[in-house]
mmCIF file of C-alpha atoms and ligand atoms in Angstrom:
data_model
loop_
_atom_site.group_PDB
_atom_site.id
_atom_site.type_symbol
_atom_site.label_atom_id
_atom_site.label_comp_id
_atom_site.label_asym_id
_atom_site.label_seq_id
_atom_site.Cartn_x
_atom_site.Cartn_y
_atom_site.Cartn_z
ATOM 1 C CA MET F 30 -19.075 14.286 22.810
ATOM 2 C CA ARG F 31 -16.043 16.076 20.540
ATOM 3 C CA ARG F 32 -14.239 13.800 21.648
ATOM 4 C CA VAL F 33 -16.106 11.073 21.323
ATOM 5 C CA LEU F 34 -16.450 11.300 18.327
ATOM 6 C CA PHE F 35 -12.953 12.850 17.457
ATOM 7 C CA TRP F 36 -12.126 8.939 18.419
ATOM 8 C CA ALA F 37 -14.184 7.829 16.076
ATOM 9 C CA MET F 38 -13.008 9.609 13.483
ATOM 10 C CA VAL F 39 -9.597 8.007 13.918
ATOM 11 C CA LEU F 40 -10.706 4.416 13.488
ATOM 12 C CA LEU F 41 -12.285 5.399 10.559
ATOM 13 C CA ALA F 42 -9.089 6.173 9.211
ATOM 14 C CA HIS F 43 -7.261 4.116 10.268
ATOM 15 C CA ALA F 44 -9.383 1.356 8.709
ATOM 16 C CA SER F 45 -9.467 2.880 5.566
ATOM 17 C CA ALA F 46 -6.376 3.592 5.862
ATOM 18 C CA ALA F 47 -5.150 -0.471 6.739
ATOM 19 C CA ARG F 48 -7.119 -1.242 2.534
ATOM 20 C CA ALA F 49 -3.947 0.063 1.368
ATOM 21 C CA ALA F 50 -0.183 -0.514 1.829
ATOM 22 C CA THR F 51 2.811 0.473 0.286
ATOM 23 C CA VAL F 52 5.259 -2.279 -0.455
ATOM 24 C CA ILE F 53 9.257 -1.829 -1.128
ATOM 25 C CA VAL F 54 10.816 -3.882 -3.390
ATOM 26 C CA ASN F 55 14.986 -3.164 -3.736
ATOM 27 C CA VAL F 56 16.313 -2.923 -6.324
ATOM 28 C CA GLY F 57 19.755 -3.995 -7.625
ATOM 29 C CA GLY F 58 22.502 -3.236 -4.089
ATOM 30 C CA ALA F 59 25.294 -6.045 -4.057
ATOM 31 C CA ASN F 60 23.246 -8.675 -7.128
ATOM 32 C CA PRO F 61 21.770 -8.245 -9.518
ATOM 33 C CA VAL F 62 17.882 -8.646 -8.071
ATOM 34 C CA PHE F 63 15.204 -7.343 -7.122
ATOM 35 C CA SER F 64 14.223 -8.258 -3.694
ATOM 36 C CA PRO F 65 12.171 -9.945 -2.521
ATOM 37 C CA GLN F 66 11.471 -11.132 -5.916
ATOM 38 C CA THR F 67 7.725 -12.615 -5.441
ATOM 39 C CA ILE F 68 4.976 -10.081 -4.272
ATOM 40 C CA THR F 69 1.666 -10.892 -2.882
ATOM 41 C CA ILE F 70 -0.589 -7.561 -2.077
ATOM 42 C CA ASN F 71 -3.753 -6.304 -2.812
ATOM 43 C CA ALA F 72 -5.610 -4.197 -5.408
ATOM 44 C CA GLY F 73 -4.956 -0.466 -4.553
ATOM 45 C CA ASP F 74 -1.822 -1.564 -2.671
ATOM 46 C CA LYS F 75 1.160 0.932 -3.944
ATOM 47 C CA VAL F 76 4.715 -1.294 -4.961
ATOM 48 C CA THR F 77 7.867 1.282 -4.537
ATOM 49 C CA PHE F 78 11.048 0.550 -6.362
ATOM 50 C CA VAL F 79 14.478 1.158 -4.519
ATOM 51 C CA ASN F 80 17.444 0.868 -6.453
ATOM 52 C CA LYS F 81 20.134 0.343 -4.011
ATOM 53 C CA GLY F 82 23.190 0.579 -6.031
ATOM 54 C CA GLY F 83 23.472 -1.115 -9.737
ATOM 55 C CA TYR F 84 22.083 0.261 -13.186
ATOM 56 C CA HIS F 85 18.705 -0.687 -12.966
ATOM 57 C CA ASN F 86 15.190 0.318 -13.979
ATOM 58 C CA ALA F 87 12.425 -2.391 -13.968
ATOM 59 C CA VAL F 88 10.004 -2.922 -17.151
ATOM 60 C CA ALA F 89 6.353 -5.036 -16.980
ATOM 61 C CA ASP F 90 6.774 -7.786 -19.313
ATOM 62 C CA ASP F 91 2.924 -6.068 -21.200
ATOM 63 C CA GLY F 92 4.044 -2.519 -20.881
ATOM 64 C CA SER F 93 2.036 -1.427 -18.236
ATOM 65 C CA PHE F 94 5.446 0.402 -16.514
ATOM 66 C CA ARG F 95 8.528 1.386 -17.076
ATOM 67 C CA CYS F 96 9.834 3.385 -14.063
ATOM 68 C CA ALA F 97 13.704 4.072 -12.981
ATOM 69 C CA GLN F 98 13.847 7.935 -12.195
ATOM 70 C CA GLY F 99 9.964 8.053 -12.178
ATOM 71 C CA CYS F 100 8.032 6.476 -14.873
ATOM 72 C CA ASP F 101 7.158 6.425 -17.910
ATOM 73 C CA GLY F 102 3.801 8.973 -19.128
ATOM 74 C CA ASP F 103 3.313 9.328 -15.544
ATOM 75 C CA GLY F 104 2.600 12.803 -16.256
ATOM 76 C CA LYS F 105 5.920 14.405 -13.460
ATOM 77 C CA GLY F 106 8.810 14.233 -16.870
ATOM 78 C CA GLY F 107 9.820 10.955 -15.264
ATOM 79 C CA SER F 108 11.859 8.879 -16.952
ATOM 80 C CA GLY F 109 11.943 4.152 -17.320
ATOM 81 C CA ASN F 110 14.784 4.094 -19.248
ATOM 82 C CA ALA F 111 17.931 2.341 -16.592
ATOM 83 C CA SER F 112 19.600 4.629 -13.973
ATOM 84 C CA LYS F 113 22.468 3.809 -11.466
ATOM 85 C CA ALA F 114 21.067 7.023 -9.093
ATOM 86 C CA ASN F 115 19.661 6.006 -5.819
ATOM 87 C CA TRP F 116 16.453 6.591 -7.935
ATOM 88 C CA THR F 117 12.125 5.324 -6.165
ATOM 89 C CA ALA F 118 9.451 5.070 -8.276
ATOM 90 C CA SER F 119 6.145 3.874 -7.074
ATOM 91 C CA VAL F 120 3.373 1.857 -9.454
ATOM 92 C CA ILE F 121 -0.623 1.520 -8.017
ATOM 93 C CA PHE F 122 -2.159 -2.217 -8.962
ATOM 94 C CA ALA F 123 -5.538 -1.173 -9.477
ATOM 95 C CA ARG F 124 -6.735 -4.877 -10.555
ATOM 96 C CA PRO F 125 -5.580 -8.470 -9.848
ATOM 97 C CA GLY F 126 -3.444 -10.014 -11.274
ATOM 98 C CA THR F 127 -0.320 -11.280 -11.735
ATOM 99 C CA ILE F 128 2.127 -8.651 -13.526
ATOM 100 C CA GLY F 129 5.878 -9.897 -14.594
ATOM 101 C CA TYR F 130 8.802 -7.324 -14.660
ATOM 102 C CA PHE F 131 12.148 -7.668 -15.388
ATOM 103 C CA CYS F 132 15.202 -5.079 -15.669
ATOM 104 C CA GLU F 133 16.553 -4.076 -18.460
ATOM 105 C CA ILE F 134 19.747 -4.108 -18.872
ATOM 106 C CA HIS F 135 20.132 -7.568 -16.152
ATOM 107 C CA GLY F 136 17.543 -8.822 -17.225
ATOM 108 C CA ALA F 137 14.190 -10.792 -19.693
ATOM 109 C CA PRO F 138 10.335 -11.552 -19.273
ATOM 110 C CA GLY F 139 11.210 -14.048 -16.641
ATOM 111 C CA THR F 140 15.347 -14.485 -16.793
ATOM 112 C CA GLY F 141 17.347 -12.922 -15.421
ATOM 113 C CA MET F 142 16.618 -10.095 -13.344
ATOM 114 C CA TYR F 143 12.656 -10.184 -12.839
ATOM 115 C CA GLY F 144 10.121 -10.699 -10.864
ATOM 116 C CA THR F 145 6.540 -11.300 -10.356
ATOM 117 C CA ILE F 146 3.746 -9.497 -8.379
ATOM 118 C CA VAL F 147 0.708 -11.297 -7.977
ATOM 119 C CA VAL F 148 -2.458 -8.287 -7.031
ATOM 120 C CA GLN F 149 -5.157 -10.442 -5.302
ATOM 121 C CA ALA F 150 -9.072 -9.441 -5.725
ATOM 122 C CA PRO F 151 -10.323 -6.902 -2.657
ATOM 123 C CA GLN F 152 -10.900 -8.944 -0.130
ATOM 124 C CA ALA F 153 -14.062 -9.527 2.326
ATOM 125 C CA LEU F 154 -14.619 -6.231 5.072
ATOM 126 C CA VAL F 155 -14.691 -9.365 8.026
ATOM 127 C CA ALA F 156 -11.587 -11.289 5.853
ATOM 128 C CA THR F 157 -9.265 -8.008 6.745
ATOM 129 C CA PRO F 158 -8.163 -8.910 10.337
ATOM 130 C CA GLY F 159 -6.668 -4.649 11.087
ATOM 131 C CA ILE F 160 -10.281 -3.930 9.609
ATOM 132 C CA GLY F 161 -12.686 -6.356 11.350
ATOM 133 C CA THR F 162 -10.818 -4.911 14.759
ATOM 134 C CA SER F 163 -11.305 -1.397 13.584
ATOM 135 C CA VAL F 164 -14.545 -1.827 12.996
ATOM 136 C CA ALA F 165 -15.249 -3.896 16.571
ATOM 137 C CA LEU F 166 -13.664 -1.581 17.950
ATOM 138 C CA LEU F 167 -15.294 1.167 16.496
ATOM 139 C CA LEU F 168 -19.080 -1.167 16.975
ATOM 140 C CA GLY F 169 -17.960 -1.571 21.248
ATOM 141 C CA CYS F 170 -17.571 2.593 20.885
ATOM 142 C CA LEU F 171 -20.152 3.222 20.084
ATOM 143 C CA LEU F 172 -22.300 0.520 21.947
ATOM 144 C CA ALA F 173 -20.626 2.012 24.808
ATOM 145 C CA LEU F 174 -21.641 6.069 24.020
ATOM 146 C CA VAL F 175 -24.673 5.075 23.673
ATOM 147 C CA ALA F 176 -24.556 3.301 27.094
ATOM 148 C CA ALA F 177 -22.870 6.192 28.392
ATOM 149 C CA TRP F 178 -25.264 8.766 26.812
ATOM 150 C CA ARG F 179 -28.110 6.951 27.927
ATOM 151 C CA LEU F 180 -26.729 7.013 31.609
ATOM 152 C CA ARG F 181 -25.549 10.412 31.044
ATOM 153 C CA ARG F 182 -27.472 12.696 28.645
ATOM 154 C CA ASN F 183 -26.344 15.904 30.240
ATOM 155 C CA GLN F 184 -22.531 14.792 31.031
ATOM 156 C CA ASP F 185 -19.337 15.023 28.192
ATOM 157 C CA THR F 186 -18.731 11.373 27.457
ATOM 158 C CA SER F 187 -15.412 9.694 25.574
ATOM 159 C CA CYS F 188 -14.533 6.420 25.239
HETATM 160 CU CU1 CU K 29 19.671 -3.879 -13.473
#
């Protein structure tokens, strides 16, 4: 019985983990670009900017974030001032919308070194294959558990 509960919890954890993803955007390197330049994520996902070389930062057109070695106002002493250190900085996008951003050294909104993040609204549970699969697995597991429990009430069962 404990094993069944364990696996049910593993499946549930998997289902909730599938909701929030981390997407990497490479910053600079051989060329002063953000790569991929345009990404599409789901609300709640995290974008991690990784400086691959050069003097850069990542600044939202609307001022909602300004990041390099951390982000301005992150409460951890981070600074969005452009830096050539091998910095990484993460931003979580909670709300749907399209957010443009740029490097203050090599670009401006929509020109030069800039990028776009398309944040989609949260998708229905069944519309996300990863979650749907987990739910199906979990339901299958529970049905198997009920069937096994009816057959052998006194024995430990497992999926
Ligand atoms: Cu730059």
